[in-house]
Short mmCIF file of C-alpha atoms in Angstrom, two decimals:
data_model
loop_
_atom_site.label_atom_id
_atom_site.label_comp_id
_atom_site.label_asym_id
_atom_site.label_seq_id
_atom_site.Cartn_x
_atom_site.Cartn_y
_atom_site.Cartn_z
CA UNK A 1 86.33 37.37 24.37
CA UNK A 2 87.16 40.45 22.01
CA UNK A 3 90.03 39.06 19.23
CA UNK A 4 92.93 41.20 22.06
CA UNK A 5 91.98 38.73 24.40
CA UNK A 6 92.30 35.82 22.61
CA UNK A 7 95.26 36.41 20.17
CA UNK A 8 97.13 37.08 23.89
CA UNK A 9 95.83 33.75 25.34
CA UNK A 10 97.16 32.13 21.90
CA UNK A 11 100.41 34.11 22.18
CA UNK A 12 101.57 33.30 25.78
CA UNK A 13 100.15 29.42 25.20
CA UNK A 14 103.30 29.83 22.15
CA UNK A 15 106.01 30.66 24.90
CA UNK A 16 105.01 28.69 27.55
CA UNK A 17 105.37 26.03 25.18
CA UNK A 18 108.32 26.92 23.67
CA UNK A 19 110.53 27.72 27.19
CA UNK A 20 109.71 24.17 28.42
CA UNK A 21 110.74 23.53 24.59
CA UNK A 22 114.00 24.13 24.60
CA UNK A 23 115.38 22.91 28.23
CA UNK A 24 114.42 18.94 27.06
CA UNK A 25 116.47 20.04 24.07
CA UNK A 26 119.57 21.19 25.92
CA UNK A 27 118.88 17.82 27.87
CA UNK A 28 119.17 15.75 24.97
CA UNK A 29 122.21 17.79 23.33
CA UNK A 30 124.06 17.18 26.00
CA UNK A 31 123.57 12.81 26.30
CA UNK A 32 124.79 12.91 23.60
CA UNK A 33 128.45 12.95 25.15
CA UNK A 34 130.43 9.52 24.56
CA UNK A 35 131.78 8.89 27.89
CA UNK A 36 135.43 8.04 28.51
CA UNK A 37 136.57 4.66 27.86
CA UNK A 38 136.52 2.42 30.05
CA UNK A 39 139.88 -0.31 29.07
CA UNK A 40 143.60 -0.09 27.37
CA UNK A 41 141.99 -1.19 24.93
CA UNK A 42 138.38 -1.67 24.35
CA UNK A 43 139.03 -4.06 19.88
CA UNK A 44 135.81 -1.62 19.17
CA UNK A 45 137.93 -0.92 15.61
CA UNK A 46 141.38 -2.32 13.77
CA UNK A 47 142.98 0.10 15.57
CA UNK A 48 144.14 -2.21 17.95
CA UNK A 49 145.03 -4.92 15.26
CA UNK A 50 148.12 -3.24 15.28
CA UNK A 51 149.55 -3.27 18.85
CA UNK A 52 149.07 -6.75 17.90
CA UNK A 53 152.53 -9.40 17.65
CA UNK A 54 152.46 -13.23 16.44
CA UNK A 55 154.90 -15.19 17.89
CA UNK A 56 155.61 -19.36 17.53
CA UNK A 57 154.68 -21.32 15.34
CA UNK A 58 152.21 -17.87 13.64
CA UNK A 59 152.84 -19.47 9.42
CA UNK A 60 152.72 -23.51 10.27
CA UNK A 61 149.35 -23.13 13.23
CA UNK A 62 147.20 -20.82 11.14
CA UNK A 63 147.25 -18.04 14.26
CA UNK A 64 144.05 -15.27 12.63
CA UNK A 65 142.83 -12.88 14.52
CA UNK A 66 140.84 -10.73 13.96
CA UNK A 67 137.81 -7.31 14.72
CA UNK A 68 135.00 -9.60 15.83
CA UNK A 69 130.85 -8.89 15.54
CA UNK A 70 131.20 -11.05 19.67
CA UNK A 71 131.24 -9.39 22.68
CA UNK A 72 131.12 -8.81 26.46
CA UNK A 73 130.94 -5.09 26.20
CA UNK A 74 130.44 -1.48 23.84
CA UNK A 75 131.36 -2.67 20.05
CA UNK A 76 133.38 -5.91 19.87
CA UNK A 77 136.30 -7.94 20.84
CA UNK A 78 139.08 -9.02 19.13
CA UNK A 79 138.12 -13.06 18.31
CA UNK A 80 141.88 -15.33 17.11
CA UNK A 81 141.57 -18.35 15.51
CA UNK A 82 143.54 -21.04 14.46
CA UNK A 83 144.03 -23.72 10.82
CA UNK A 84 145.13 -26.70 11.01
CA UNK A 85 145.63 -30.04 10.84
CA UNK A 86 148.35 -32.41 12.24
CA UNK A 87 149.97 -35.03 14.44
CA UNK A 88 153.58 -33.28 14.13
CA UNK A 89 153.87 -32.56 18.70
CA UNK A 90 152.80 -30.04 20.48
CA UNK A 91 152.58 -26.39 19.01
CA UNK A 92 152.67 -23.34 20.84
CA UNK A 93 151.21 -19.47 19.14
CA UNK A 94 149.80 -16.75 20.04
CA UNK A 95 150.04 -13.12 19.58
CA UNK A 96 151.03 -10.42 22.20
CA UNK A 97 151.13 -6.73 23.59
CA UNK A 98 154.53 -4.64 24.00
CA UNK A 99 154.39 -2.49 27.18
CA UNK A 100 156.36 0.36 25.49
CA UNK A 101 153.02 0.52 23.39
CA UNK A 102 151.35 2.22 26.18
CA UNK A 103 154.39 4.61 27.16
CA UNK A 104 155.47 1.74 29.62
CA UNK A 105 159.18 0.75 30.19
CA UNK A 106 157.83 -2.08 32.43
CA UNK A 107 155.22 -4.05 33.29
CA UNK A 108 156.52 -4.07 36.89
CA UNK A 109 154.38 -4.11 39.72
CA UNK A 110 151.73 -3.41 36.98
CA UNK A 111 148.30 -5.37 36.83
CA UNK A 112 146.30 -6.59 33.40
CA UNK A 113 143.29 -7.92 33.16
CA UNK A 114 141.10 -8.95 30.47
CA UNK A 115 137.77 -10.58 28.88
CA UNK A 116 138.05 -13.55 27.73
CA UNK A 117 135.19 -16.48 25.51
CA UNK A 118 137.29 -19.87 25.01
CA UNK A 119 134.91 -22.23 23.72
CA UNK A 120 136.00 -25.33 23.57
CA UNK A 121 138.26 -25.23 19.50
CA UNK A 122 141.40 -28.94 20.11
CA UNK A 123 143.86 -26.42 21.62
CA UNK A 124 144.94 -28.72 24.43
CA UNK A 125 145.00 -25.04 26.67
CA UNK A 126 145.04 -21.84 26.56
CA UNK A 127 146.96 -19.04 28.82
CA UNK A 128 147.20 -15.55 29.35
CA UNK A 129 150.71 -13.95 29.99
CA UNK A 130 153.87 -11.95 30.60
CA UNK A 131 158.00 -13.10 29.90
CA UNK A 132 159.92 -11.24 30.09
CA UNK A 133 162.50 -11.42 33.30
CA UNK A 134 160.91 -14.53 34.82
CA UNK A 135 157.46 -15.84 32.39
CA UNK A 136 154.11 -16.17 34.76
CA UNK A 137 151.27 -17.22 33.43
CA UNK A 138 147.05 -18.27 34.69
CA UNK A 139 144.74 -20.34 32.21
CA UNK A 140 141.56 -20.38 30.83
CA UNK A 141 139.29 -22.54 30.52
CA UNK A 142 137.92 -24.07 27.43
CA UNK A 143 133.97 -25.16 27.06
CA UNK A 144 131.38 -26.66 25.20
CA UNK A 145 129.54 -23.52 26.43
CA UNK A 146 132.14 -20.52 27.03
CA UNK A 147 130.89 -16.91 28.85
CA UNK A 148 132.84 -14.34 28.95
CA UNK A 149 134.83 -15.12 32.24
CA UNK A 150 137.95 -11.94 33.41
CA UNK A 151 141.75 -12.42 33.83
CA UNK A 152 143.57 -10.74 36.03
CA UNK A 153 147.60 -11.12 36.12
CA UNK A 154 149.61 -9.00 39.00
CA UNK A 155 153.80 -8.33 37.84
CA UNK A 156 155.99 -8.58 41.32
CA UNK A 157 157.80 -5.10 41.11
CA UNK A 158 160.60 -6.88 41.14
CA UNK A 159 159.86 -8.75 37.49
CA UNK A 160 160.86 -6.45 34.87
CA UNK A 161 158.94 -8.73 32.48
CA UNK A 162 157.79 -6.33 27.80
CA UNK A 163 155.34 -8.63 27.23
CA UNK A 164 152.12 -9.85 27.74
CA UNK A 165 148.91 -12.24 25.78
CA UNK A 166 147.75 -15.45 24.52
CA UNK A 167 149.09 -18.85 24.41
CA UNK A 168 147.69 -21.60 23.00
CA UNK A 169 149.60 -25.46 23.49
CA UNK A 170 148.50 -27.89 21.23
CA UNK A 171 149.81 -31.18 20.03
CA UNK A 172 146.42 -31.88 17.36
CA UNK A 173 144.20 -29.77 15.03
CA UNK A 174 142.74 -26.91 15.87
CA UNK A 175 140.03 -25.72 13.02
CA UNK A 176 138.24 -22.17 14.26
CA UNK A 177 138.50 -19.64 17.57
CA UNK A 178 140.33 -20.39 20.18
CA UNK A 179 138.61 -17.86 21.80
CA UNK A 180 138.12 -14.37 21.57
CA UNK A 181 139.42 -10.95 23.87
CA UNK A 182 137.55 -7.88 24.71
CA UNK A 183 138.23 -4.79 27.80
CA UNK A 184 142.37 -4.73 27.99
CA UNK A 185 142.96 -2.81 30.89
CA UNK A 186 146.85 -1.92 31.82
CA UNK A 187 146.97 -0.61 34.93
CA UNK A 188 150.35 0.92 35.86
CA UNK A 189 151.56 -0.01 40.10
CA UNK A 190 150.36 3.89 41.56
CA UNK A 191 146.49 2.26 40.41
CA UNK A 192 145.78 4.09 37.44
CA UNK A 193 144.75 2.82 34.19
CA UNK A 194 146.97 3.26 30.97
CA UNK A 195 144.54 5.74 28.28
CA UNK A 196 142.81 4.19 25.62
CA UNK A 197 145.07 3.31 22.84
CA UNK A 198 141.79 5.15 20.27
CA UNK A 199 139.40 1.49 19.46
CA UNK A 200 137.24 3.13 21.71
CA UNK A 201 133.82 3.88 19.68
CA UNK A 202 130.17 3.40 20.59
CA UNK A 203 127.89 3.51 17.51
CA UNK A 204 124.77 2.63 20.26
CA UNK A 205 125.02 6.10 21.85
CA UNK A 206 125.51 8.18 19.33
CA UNK A 207 122.89 7.07 16.82
CA UNK A 208 120.21 6.91 20.62
CA UNK A 209 120.87 10.73 20.53
CA UNK A 210 120.20 11.34 16.70
CA UNK A 211 116.72 9.68 16.75
CA UNK A 212 116.26 11.45 19.81
CA UNK A 213 116.73 14.62 19.21
CA UNK A 214 114.46 13.69 15.58
CA UNK A 215 111.60 13.15 17.74
CA UNK A 216 112.31 16.01 19.67
CA UNK A 217 112.14 18.36 17.02
CA UNK A 218 109.30 16.94 15.00
CA UNK A 219 107.96 17.15 18.37
CA UNK A 220 108.29 20.59 19.11
CA UNK A 221 107.11 21.20 16.26
CA UNK A 222 103.40 19.37 16.10
CA UNK A 223 102.76 21.90 19.28
CA UNK A 224 102.86 24.41 17.48
CA UNK A 225 100.72 23.39 15.43
CA UNK A 226 97.70 22.16 16.94
CA UNK A 227 98.03 25.68 19.27
CA UNK A 228 98.52 27.98 15.76
CA UNK A 229 95.75 25.49 14.64
CA UNK A 230 93.56 25.68 18.22
CA UNK A 231 94.15 29.35 17.85
CA UNK A 232 93.52 30.17 14.22
CA UNK A 233 90.19 28.15 15.17
CA UNK A 234 88.54 30.18 18.30
CA UNK A 235 89.03 33.75 15.67
CA UNK A 236 87.87 31.97 13.22
CA UNK A 237 84.48 30.81 15.38
CA UNK A 238 84.86 33.37 18.20
CA UNK A 239 85.04 36.71 16.29
CA UNK A 240 85.53 36.38 12.36
CA UNK A 241 82.44 33.81 11.54
CA UNK A 242 79.76 35.85 14.51
CA UNK A 243 79.84 39.34 13.52
CA UNK A 244 79.40 38.22 9.90
#
């Protein structure tokens, strides 16, 4: 085998590996694109906290809320808690969102859904509600073995409610988490979902794609080194050393 033939084979091998690696690298680049937000409020970041308002006996019951690692999907949820001891009678408090924050003048004809995780906390009742012209609500079961449940409210077209949220009713002391909520979706009367408020984050996807890109580059470099090394070995063995 002469030197020209060996060099030609080596060059062809390197070019072939390069051509097969670039499509795979391009595919890895495409995978880094983040998917669209799946809900109006994802509770992935603290951006969602600026939209939340409280009502009722929030101060007396120690009502608090924060972004928690507990989640139905994506990267977080909103944990709502209370911290008080009392026997002074029934306490009503909670959080709510205003429809104007989502670009709507009214909730008439809208459908609102969210996922709720409600452990037994000592509260008497937990409800997902809407208020304005007419008070509407759906009860949420609080249990010792909670799971994520989807709760939905549909506002009739003739009712111009402006707010929706979670209502907590209790007559005794409550200490700890009352519920976590996630994946809040607000659908307009035409069935389209209002845009995400900007609290959407895909940490897992971006991290995975970055790792895949680094591994792809390492494998590509190792393949080139292996091919060049093999070519150098054959050149030395069959050309240089053979005719010394």
